[in-house]
Each structure stands twice: as C-alpha cells, then as structure tokens.
Coordinates of C-alpha atoms in Angstrom, one line a residue:
X249 CA 58.7 40.8 -128.7
X250 CA 58.7 42.1 -125.2
X251 CA 61.0 44.9 -126.2
X252 CA 58.7 45.7 -129.1
X253 CA 55.7 45.8 -126.7
X254 CA 57.5 48.1 -124.3
X255 CA 58.2 50.5 -127.2
X256 CA 54.6 50.5 -128.2
X257 CA 53.5 51.2 -124.5
X258 CA 56.1 53.9 -124.1
X259 CA 55.1 55.6 -127.4
X260 CA 51.4 55.7 -126.4
X261 CA 52.3 57.8 -123.3
X262 CA 49.4 56.1 -121.5
X263 CA 50.1 52.4 -120.8
X264 CA 53.3 50.5 -119.9
X265 CA 54.2 46.9 -120.4
X266 CA 54.2 44.3 -117.6
X267 CA 58.0 44.5 -117.4
X268 CA 58.0 48.3 -116.9
X269 CA 55.1 48.1 -114.5
X270 CA 57.0 45.5 -112.5
X271 CA 59.9 47.9 -112.2
X272 CA 57.6 50.8 -111.1
X273 CA 55.6 48.7 -108.6
X274 CA 58.5 46.6 -107.2
X275 CA 56.5 43.5 -108.0
X276 CA 57.8 40.7 -110.2
X277 CA 56.2 39.9 -113.5
X278 CA 55.3 36.5 -112.1
X279 CA 53.5 38.1 -109.1
X280 CA 51.6 40.5 -111.4
X281 CA 50.4 37.5 -113.6
X282 CA 49.3 35.7 -110.4
X283 CA 47.4 38.8 -109.1
X284 CA 45.7 39.2 -112.5
X285 CA 44.5 35.5 -112.4
X286 CA 43.1 36.1 -108.9
X287 CA 41.4 39.4 -109.8
X288 CA 43.5 41.5 -107.4
X289 CA 45.2 43.6 -110.0
X290 CA 43.8 43.5 -113.5
X291 CA 45.9 45.0 -116.4
X292 CA 44.4 48.0 -118.0
X293 CA 44.7 46.3 -121.4
X294 CA 45.4 42.8 -122.7
X295 CA 46.4 42.6 -126.4
X296 CA 43.9 40.3 -128.0
X297 CA 46.5 39.1 -130.5
X298 CA 49.6 38.3 -128.5
X299 CA 48.2 38.4 -124.9
X300 CA 50.6 41.1 -123.7
X301 CA 49.5 42.8 -120.5
X302 CA 49.6 46.6 -120.3
X303 CA 49.1 48.7 -117.2
X304 CA 48.2 52.2 -116.4
X305 CA 50.9 54.0 -114.3
X306 CA 48.0 55.2 -112.1
X307 CA 47.7 51.5 -110.9
X308 CA 51.1 51.6 -109.2
X309 CA 49.7 52.8 -105.9
X310 CA 47.2 49.9 -105.8
X311 CA 49.9 47.4 -106.8
X312 CA 52.2 48.7 -103.9
X313 CA 49.3 48.3 -101.5
X314 CA 48.9 44.7 -102.5
X315 CA 52.6 44.1 -102.0
X316 CA 52.6 45.8 -98.6
X317 CA 49.6 43.7 -97.4
X318 CA 51.3 40.5 -98.5
X319 CA 54.4 41.6 -96.5
X320 CA 52.3 41.7 -93.3
X321 CA 51.0 38.2 -94.1
X322 CA 47.5 39.0 -95.1
X323 CA 45.7 36.3 -97.1
X324 CA 45.1 37.1 -100.8
X325 CA 41.3 36.6 -100.4
X326 CA 41.2 39.4 -97.8
X327 CA 43.5 41.6 -99.8
X328 CA 40.9 41.3 -102.6
X329 CA 38.2 42.8 -100.4
X330 CA 40.5 45.6 -99.1
X331 CA 41.7 46.9 -102.5
X332 CA 38.1 47.4 -103.5
X333 CA 37.4 49.8 -100.6
X334 CA 38.0 53.5 -100.3
X335 CA 41.0 54.6 -98.3
X336 CA 39.2 55.1 -95.0
X337 CA 37.4 51.8 -95.0
X338 CA 40.6 50.0 -96.1
X339 CA 42.4 51.5 -93.1
X340 CA 39.7 50.2 -90.7
X341 CA 40.0 46.7 -92.3
X342 CA 43.8 46.7 -92.0
X343 CA 43.7 47.8 -88.4
X344 CA 41.1 45.1 -87.6
X345 CA 43.3 42.5 -89.3
X346 CA 46.4 43.4 -87.4
X347 CA 44.6 43.6 -84.1
X348 CA 43.5 40.0 -84.6
X349 CA 47.0 38.9 -85.5
X350 CA 48.3 40.5 -82.3
X351 CA 45.6 38.9 -80.2
X352 CA 46.3 35.5 -81.7
X353 CA 50.0 36.0 -81.2
X354 CA 49.4 36.9 -77.6
X355 CA 47.4 33.7 -77.0
X356 CA 50.2 31.6 -78.6
X357 CA 52.8 33.4 -76.4
X358 CA 50.7 32.7 -73.3
X359 CA 50.7 29.0 -74.2
X360 CA 54.4 29.0 -74.9
X361 CA 55.2 30.6 -71.5
X362 CA 52.9 28.1 -69.8
X363 CA 54.8 25.3 -71.5
X364 CA 58.1 26.8 -70.4
X365 CA 57.0 27.1 -66.8
X366 CA 55.3 23.8 -66.7
X367 CA 58.2 21.8 -68.1
X368 CA 60.7 23.8 -66.0
X369 CA 58.8 22.9 -62.9
X370 CA 58.8 19.2 -64.0
X371 CA 62.5 19.4 -64.6
X372 CA 63.1 20.9 -61.1
X373 CA 61.0 18.2 -59.6
X374 CA 62.9 15.4 -61.4
X375 CA 66.2 16.9 -60.2
X376 CA 65.0 16.5 -56.6
X377 CA 64.3 12.8 -57.0
X378 CA 66.9 10.7 -55.1
X379 CA 69.4 9.1 -57.5
X380 CA 68.5 11.4 -60.3
X381 CA 71.9 12.6 -61.8
X382 CA 70.3 15.0 -64.3
X383 CA 70.3 18.7 -63.7
X384 CA 67.3 20.9 -64.4
X385 CA 69.4 24.1 -64.3
X386 CA 68.0 27.5 -64.0
X387 CA 65.2 27.3 -66.6
X388 CA 62.7 29.7 -65.1
X389 CA 60.6 31.7 -67.5
X390 CA 61.4 35.2 -68.5
X391 CA 60.7 37.5 -65.6
X392 CA 58.0 35.4 -63.9
X393 CA 57.8 31.7 -63.0
X394 CA 54.0 31.9 -62.4
X395 CA 52.3 31.5 -65.7
X396 CA 48.9 31.3 -64.2
X397 CA 48.8 35.1 -64.0
X398 CA 48.5 37.5 -66.9
X399 CA 51.3 37.8 -69.4
X400 CA 51.5 41.5 -68.7
X401 CA 53.7 40.8 -65.7
X402 CA 56.3 39.6 -68.2
X403 CA 56.5 43.0 -69.8
X404 CA 54.5 42.1 -72.9
X405 CA 51.3 43.7 -74.1
X406 CA 49.2 41.0 -72.3
X407 CA 45.7 41.6 -71.0
X408 CA 46.4 43.9 -68.1
X409 CA 49.8 45.5 -68.5
X410 CA 52.8 45.4 -66.1
X411 CA 52.4 45.2 -62.4
X412 CA 49.5 42.7 -62.2
X413 CA 50.2 40.4 -59.2
X414 CA 49.9 36.7 -59.3
X415 CA 49.6 34.1 -56.6
X416 CA 52.7 32.3 -55.2
X417 CA 54.2 29.1 -56.2
X418 CA 54.8 27.2 -59.5
X419 CA 51.8 26.6 -61.7
X420 CA 50.3 23.3 -60.9
X421 CA 51.7 23.2 -57.4
X422 CA 49.3 22.7 -54.4
X423 CA 47.9 25.6 -52.5
X424 CA 48.8 25.9 -48.8
X425 CA 45.2 26.0 -47.5
X426 CA 41.8 25.0 -49.0
X427 CA 40.1 28.0 -50.6
X428 CA 36.6 28.7 -51.8
X429 CA 34.6 31.4 -53.7
X430 CA 32.0 33.6 -52.1
X431 CA 30.2 35.6 -54.8
X432 CA 27.2 37.6 -56.0
X433 CA 25.9 38.7 -59.4
X434 CA 23.5 41.4 -60.6
X435 CA 22.2 42.7 -63.9
X436 CA 20.1 45.8 -64.7
X437 CA 18.6 47.4 -67.8
X438 CA 19.9 50.8 -66.8
X439 CA 18.0 54.0 -67.3
X440 CA 17.6 54.1 -71.1
X441 CA 17.2 50.6 -72.5
X442 CA 13.9 48.8 -72.4
X443 CA 15.3 45.3 -72.6
X444 CA 18.3 43.7 -71.0
X445 CA 20.8 41.8 -73.2
X446 CA 23.4 41.4 -70.5
X447 CA 23.7 38.2 -68.5
X448 CA 25.6 37.3 -65.3
X449 CA 26.2 34.2 -63.3
X450 CA 27.9 33.7 -59.9
X451 CA 28.4 30.3 -58.4
X452 CA 31.0 28.3 -56.5
X453 CA 32.5 27.0 -59.8
X454 CA 31.8 29.7 -62.3
X455 CA 31.8 33.5 -62.5
X456 CA 30.6 35.0 -65.8
X457 CA 29.3 38.2 -67.5
X458 CA 28.2 38.5 -71.1
X459 CA 27.0 41.5 -73.0
X460 CA 24.8 40.6 -75.9
X461 CA 24.2 42.7 -79.0
X462 CA 22.0 42.6 -82.1
X463 CA 18.7 41.0 -82.7
X464 CA 19.6 37.8 -80.8
X465 CA 21.8 39.5 -78.2
X466 CA 19.9 38.3 -75.1
X467 CA 19.8 34.7 -76.4
X468 CA 23.5 34.9 -77.3
X469 CA 24.6 36.1 -73.8
X470 CA 22.5 33.5 -72.0
X471 CA 23.7 30.7 -74.3
X472 CA 27.4 31.6 -73.8
X473 CA 27.2 31.5 -70.0
X474 CA 25.0 28.3 -70.0
X475 CA 27.8 26.5 -72.0
X476 CA 30.3 27.3 -69.3
X477 CA 28.3 26.1 -66.3
X478 CA 29.9 23.2 -64.3
X479 CA 27.4 20.7 -65.7
X480 CA 28.7 21.5 -69.1
X481 CA 32.5 21.4 -68.4
X482 CA 32.5 18.6 -65.8
X483 CA 33.5 20.7 -62.8
X484 CA 33.5 18.5 -59.7
X485 CA 34.8 18.6 -56.2
X486 CA 38.4 17.6 -57.1
X487 CA 40.9 20.3 -58.2
X488 CA 42.1 20.0 -61.8
X489 CA 45.7 20.0 -62.7
X490 CA 47.0 22.9 -64.7
X491 CA 47.3 20.9 -67.9
X492 CA 43.8 19.5 -67.5
X493 CA 42.4 23.0 -66.8
X494 CA 44.0 24.4 -70.0
X495 CA 42.2 21.6 -71.9
X496 CA 39.0 22.4 -70.1
X497 CA 39.3 26.1 -71.0
X498 CA 39.9 25.4 -74.6
X499 CA 36.9 23.0 -74.8
X500 CA 34.5 25.3 -73.0
X501 CA 35.6 28.2 -75.1
X502 CA 34.7 26.2 -78.2
X503 CA 31.4 25.1 -76.6
X504 CA 30.5 28.8 -75.9
X505 CA 31.2 29.7 -79.5
X506 CA 29.0 26.8 -80.8
X507 CA 26.2 27.7 -78.3
X508 CA 26.1 31.3 -79.5
X509 CA 26.1 30.3 -83.2
X510 CA 23.1 28.0 -82.5
X511 CA 21.3 30.6 -80.4
X512 CA 21.3 33.2 -83.1
X513 CA 21.0 30.9 -86.2
X514 CA 17.4 31.9 -86.7
X515 CA 18.1 35.6 -86.7
X516 CA 17.7 37.5 -89.9
X517 CA 21.4 38.5 -89.7
X518 CA 23.3 36.0 -87.6
X519 CA 26.6 37.9 -88.1
X520 CA 25.0 40.9 -86.5
X521 CA 24.1 39.1 -83.3
X522 CA 26.4 37.9 -80.6
X523 CA 27.9 38.5 -77.3
X524 CA 31.1 39.4 -75.3
X525 CA 32.1 36.9 -72.6
X526 CA 34.3 37.2 -69.6
X527 CA 34.3 34.2 -67.3
X528 CA 36.4 32.6 -64.6
X529 CA 36.2 28.8 -63.8
X530 CA 37.2 27.8 -60.3
X531 CA 38.8 24.4 -59.7
X532 CA 39.5 24.7 -56.0
X533 CA 43.1 25.9 -56.4
X534 CA 43.2 28.3 -59.4
X535 CA 41.0 30.3 -61.7
X536 CA 40.8 29.7 -65.5
X537 CA 39.9 32.9 -67.5
X538 CA 37.9 32.8 -70.7
X539 CA 37.6 36.2 -72.3
X540 CA 36.5 37.8 -75.6
X541 CA 35.1 41.3 -76.3
X542 CA 35.1 44.3 -74.1
X543 CA 33.6 43.1 -70.9
X544 CA 36.2 43.1 -68.2
X545 CA 37.7 41.3 -65.2
X546 CA 39.5 43.2 -62.4
X547 CA 41.5 41.9 -59.4
X548 CA 41.5 43.8 -56.0
X549 CA 44.6 42.8 -54.1
X550 CA 46.5 44.7 -51.4
X551 CA 44.2 47.7 -51.8
X552 CA 45.0 48.0 -55.5
X553 CA 42.6 47.4 -58.4
X554 CA 44.2 45.7 -61.5
X555 CA 42.5 45.1 -64.8
X556 CA 43.4 41.5 -65.9
X557 CA 41.7 41.4 -69.3
X558 CA 42.4 43.3 -72.5
X559 CA 39.6 44.8 -74.5
X560 CA 39.1 43.3 -78.0
X561 CA 37.9 46.6 -79.4
X562 CA 39.0 49.1 -82.1
X563 CA 39.7 51.9 -79.7
X564 CA 41.8 49.6 -77.5
X565 CA 43.9 48.6 -80.5
X566 CA 44.4 52.4 -81.3
X567 CA 45.4 53.0 -77.7
X568 CA 47.9 50.1 -77.9
X569 CA 49.6 51.5 -81.0
X570 CA 49.7 55.0 -79.6
X571 CA 47.3 56.6 -82.2
X572 CA 44.7 57.4 -79.5
X573 CA 44.9 58.5 -75.9
X574 CA 42.6 57.0 -73.2
X575 CA 40.9 60.3 -72.8
X576 CA 40.2 60.5 -76.5
X577 CA 39.0 56.9 -76.5
X578 CA 36.1 57.8 -74.2
X579 CA 34.4 60.0 -76.9
X580 CA 35.7 58.1 -80.0
X581 CA 32.8 57.3 -82.4
X582 CA 34.0 53.8 -82.8
X583 CA 34.4 53.0 -79.1
X584 CA 31.7 50.3 -79.3
X585 CA 33.2 48.5 -82.3
X586 CA 34.5 45.1 -81.4
X587 CA 37.4 43.2 -83.1
X588 CA 36.5 40.0 -81.4
X589 CA 33.2 38.6 -80.1
X590 CA 31.2 35.4 -80.1
X591 CA 28.9 35.8 -83.2
X592 CA 26.7 33.8 -85.6
X593 CA 27.7 32.6 -89.0
X594 CA 31.3 33.3 -90.1
X595 CA 30.5 35.5 -93.1
X596 CA 32.3 38.7 -94.0
X597 CA 31.5 41.8 -91.9
X598 CA 32.7 45.4 -92.0
X599 CA 35.2 44.7 -89.2
X600 CA 36.7 41.2 -89.0
X601 CA 35.5 39.3 -85.9
X602 CA 37.5 36.4 -84.5
X603 CA 35.3 34.0 -82.7
X604 CA 37.8 32.3 -80.4
X605 CA 38.1 33.5 -76.8
X606 CA 41.4 34.0 -75.1
X607 CA 42.1 31.5 -72.3
X608 CA 44.7 31.6 -69.5
X609 CA 45.3 30.5 -65.9
X610 CA 45.6 32.5 -62.7
X611 CA 46.8 31.5 -59.3
X612 CA 44.9 33.0 -56.4
X613 CA 45.4 34.2 -52.8
X614 CA 43.0 34.2 -49.9
X615 CA 41.6 37.7 -49.7
X616 CA 41.6 38.4 -53.4
X617 CA 38.4 40.0 -54.7
X618 CA 37.5 39.8 -58.4
X619 CA 35.1 42.0 -60.3
X620 CA 33.7 41.0 -63.7
X621 CA 31.5 43.5 -65.5
X622 CA 30.1 44.5 -68.9
X623 CA 30.9 47.9 -70.5
X624 CA 27.6 49.2 -69.1
X625 CA 29.6 49.7 -66.0
X626 CA 33.3 50.1 -67.1
X627 CA 32.5 52.6 -69.9
X628 CA 30.7 55.0 -67.6
X629 CA 32.4 54.7 -64.2
X630 CA 36.1 55.3 -64.0
X631 CA 38.4 52.8 -62.3
X632 CA 39.0 55.1 -59.3
X633 CA 35.3 54.9 -58.5
X634 CA 35.2 51.2 -59.2
X635 CA 38.0 50.6 -56.8
X636 CA 36.4 52.7 -54.0
X637 CA 33.1 50.8 -54.4
X638 CA 34.7 47.4 -54.4
X639 CA 36.8 48.2 -51.4
X640 CA 34.0 49.8 -49.4
X641 CA 31.6 46.9 -49.7
X642 CA 32.0 44.2 -47.0
X643 CA 30.3 41.4 -48.9
X644 CA 29.9 40.7 -52.6
X645 CA 26.2 41.2 -52.5
X646 CA 26.7 44.7 -51.2
X647 CA 29.4 45.3 -53.8
X648 CA 27.3 44.5 -56.9
X649 CA 24.5 46.7 -55.6
X650 CA 26.9 49.6 -55.1
X651 CA 28.3 49.1 -58.6
X652 CA 24.9 49.0 -60.4
X653 CA 24.1 52.2 -58.4
X654 CA 27.2 53.9 -59.8
X655 CA 26.1 53.0 -63.3
X656 CA 22.7 54.6 -62.7
X657 CA 24.3 57.7 -61.2
X658 CA 26.3 58.0 -64.4
X659 CA 23.1 58.1 -66.4
X660 CA 22.7 54.3 -66.9
X661 CA 23.0 54.5 -70.8
X662 CA 23.4 50.8 -71.2
X663 CA 22.6 47.4 -69.7
X664 CA 24.9 46.5 -66.9
X665 CA 26.1 43.2 -65.5
X666 CA 28.5 42.6 -62.7
X667 CA 29.9 39.8 -60.6
X668 CA 32.0 40.2 -57.4
X669 CA 33.7 37.2 -55.9
X670 CA 35.9 36.8 -52.8
X671 CA 38.6 34.1 -52.4
X672 CA 38.2 32.9 -48.9
X673 CA 39.8 30.2 -46.7
X674 CA 37.3 27.3 -46.4
X675 CA 37.3 27.5 -42.6
X676 CA 36.2 31.1 -42.9
X677 CA 33.5 30.3 -45.4
X678 CA 32.0 27.8 -43.0
X679 CA 31.8 30.2 -40.1
X680 CA 28.3 31.8 -39.5
X681 CA 28.2 35.4 -40.8
X682 CA 27.6 38.2 -38.4
X683 CA 24.2 39.8 -38.7

C-alpha cells in the first residue's frame, strides 16, 4: 500500500508520500508523524480513507529547520513558535535562545571550576595533616587556582575576558589583613528623562545598581536592591566561608527575582517591566557578584580598568560570535535589547528572557577600586574616560560625581546610576580623613 501511495503522489506531480518526504528532509517517518501530532509540521494532505500523509516538496525547508533546531537542543514547544515566524524574526529568536544556552553553560562552568578549586584546596590541606599518607597530587584548576575571580582568566568567554586579575590565595583561605569597604553611590535622571528608573545603593556590606524599564521599572529596580540588603541575606560581622557565600548568592538572586515579580505584578504588562541588576556582597574577606542584564561592574587595579561582568544583551552576543564589531554595536538598533533581566510573569516575549542572575566569587586586594554602573553611563562614556575619572578621584564620593558629570557632558540621554567602592585596610579606614 505504501508503494501504491508513493506512485499516486509521484504521478500527481504535486505531493509526495511520507516515505519520500522523509528521504528529502532527512527526517524519519516516525519523527514526521510525531511533528504532525505536535502541530510542528502538518502534512499537506491526509487521505481520509487510508490515513496516508502526503507532503508538499515546498515543506522541505521548514522540515529541515525543525531538524536543525532539534540538533541544537531546542525544546519542541519553542520550535513551534519559531517555525511560525518570518525568517528575520526567527533568526532573532534563535540567537536569543543560543545566547541563553551559553550564559547558562558559563554559569555551570563557573560552579564546576569552583568545585575543582575548592576540593583541590581541601585535598592539599588534608595532605599536610601529620600522619596523613594520602597524596593530593597536583590538582590545581586549569590555568588559575583562584576561582573567586572571573572565569575569563581561564581563557573562556567568561564575564570579562582574559587578563582580569584576581586576589591571591586559594578560595576560602584567610586574608592577610582585615579589610573594609569605603563607598559612595549616586543616581541622576540625566538631561532627557523626566523620571528616574535607576537605583543605586552603597553600604559596608552591599554595593548595587539596577536599571529599571517599562511601566514598573522604578519599582522593579528598587525591589531588586532591597532584596539584597544585609537584613535580607543575613550579612553579619563574621566572614562567610566560600561555600556559604555561594549559597547566599544563589538565595539572594532568587529573592531578587521574586521581589521584582511581586513589584510589577500589578502592571498592565508584567513581562514588559523589570530591571537589570549588578551587585556585590561583601563578607569581610571576599566579594560575591550577582549580575543580570547590561549594567556593569569594573575593577581598577594597578592603574588598569577591567570589566568584570558580561552584558546579557543582543549586541553583546553578536560581538561574541563575531557578527558585529564593538564600533558597530554602538549604533546598532537593537543595542538596548536584553537577553536576560529580572522581569514579571514568565510569559512568552519577542526575545526570550532568562530570569536567573549569574553569581560568582571574587577575591580582593587592599587598594582595589570597584565601579558599578548602569548603561546610562557605560553606553555614552567610553572606558578610557571612565578609567581617567575613576583614577583621578581621591575618594568614592568625588568619583561618582565626576562620573555622573561625564554622562551629562555626553548628552545625558538616559538615567544614570553608579557606585564606587574602595577596598581598604581596616586600620586605614579608622584613621581620620584629611580635610
């Protein structure tokens, strides 16, 4: 009967049988039946008598697209949305999906490298215990035994790229001297906006900036930072261990996500309201980084300014895959399009949004200066000017004023939020400042 059906399809010159279409599309007949059941790829005709499926050869391209999307691991439910789009919109969706996959893979790699370093350190410690006959061996992690820093130092894509420095010592080890944070924060509506949806906070335990968007943007940015304050995550005077801090970061990231969802729940379009978030939690010996969106964190060390976060944006993903230069990105029409942010209800949106921030640990050195800022600063002031302003200011309070001034000089097209923090030896922090 199948051979008879094939002959009928071939004779018509228009439709082909499922067996012939399977050969043309490189999909099995079983897969085609499954895609028919799910509505991904309907036959052009189903014989009402014998149930044979017939396909139009013009459907081959769509069938191959389904097959290719399955090969990159895309869920069938999402494939169903993509095959219904025109080519341009489908390309945006696929790019967004893959950027999310890479971001999630990076986060898992960070945790894997932390576990390698942490367990290696434990092994070395055990080998030094008198009477221990075991041997830890040379189990250091690939390229860097300090997993508190950014993964870019291992040569991967990471947040900041190769060359970002980290503090000394094995993750979880004690610092040589007691350290503290001296900091300042400032937000401004800029020269164009009438309301300010950016938020910033600087305290001895928390540094944070958030850039809200949509109807509930101001509420979202404020809620995200409030969820990270020490009273929310239990920050105290004692330093947390590396393992405890990782747990704290995961918990606070989840708290920020919930806080934003609650804050924008009453909006007409909760999916359209949300915020970026870049925050650093200080434990007395190290900093925990929580990051999502295109706000940024920089480290000034040894006279060099290093970006230690990676933008979760469409243009950054295009820069990463080589399809867009940094110069072209500055004027790209989709430069404000985020791939990850803290948003309201998890419904479908034009570009997929992942709601889980990245978390990682950083070791610190006395003399480090950190800058956190929204894109109201980083998008209009280049890094050379940022570096000059951060270096020139003696105190954090002066630095944030200089930076907001630079944003205004560049036209102030957006709200701006920035935090500057110095890592200082406690003894220095207690000395009276010169007037």
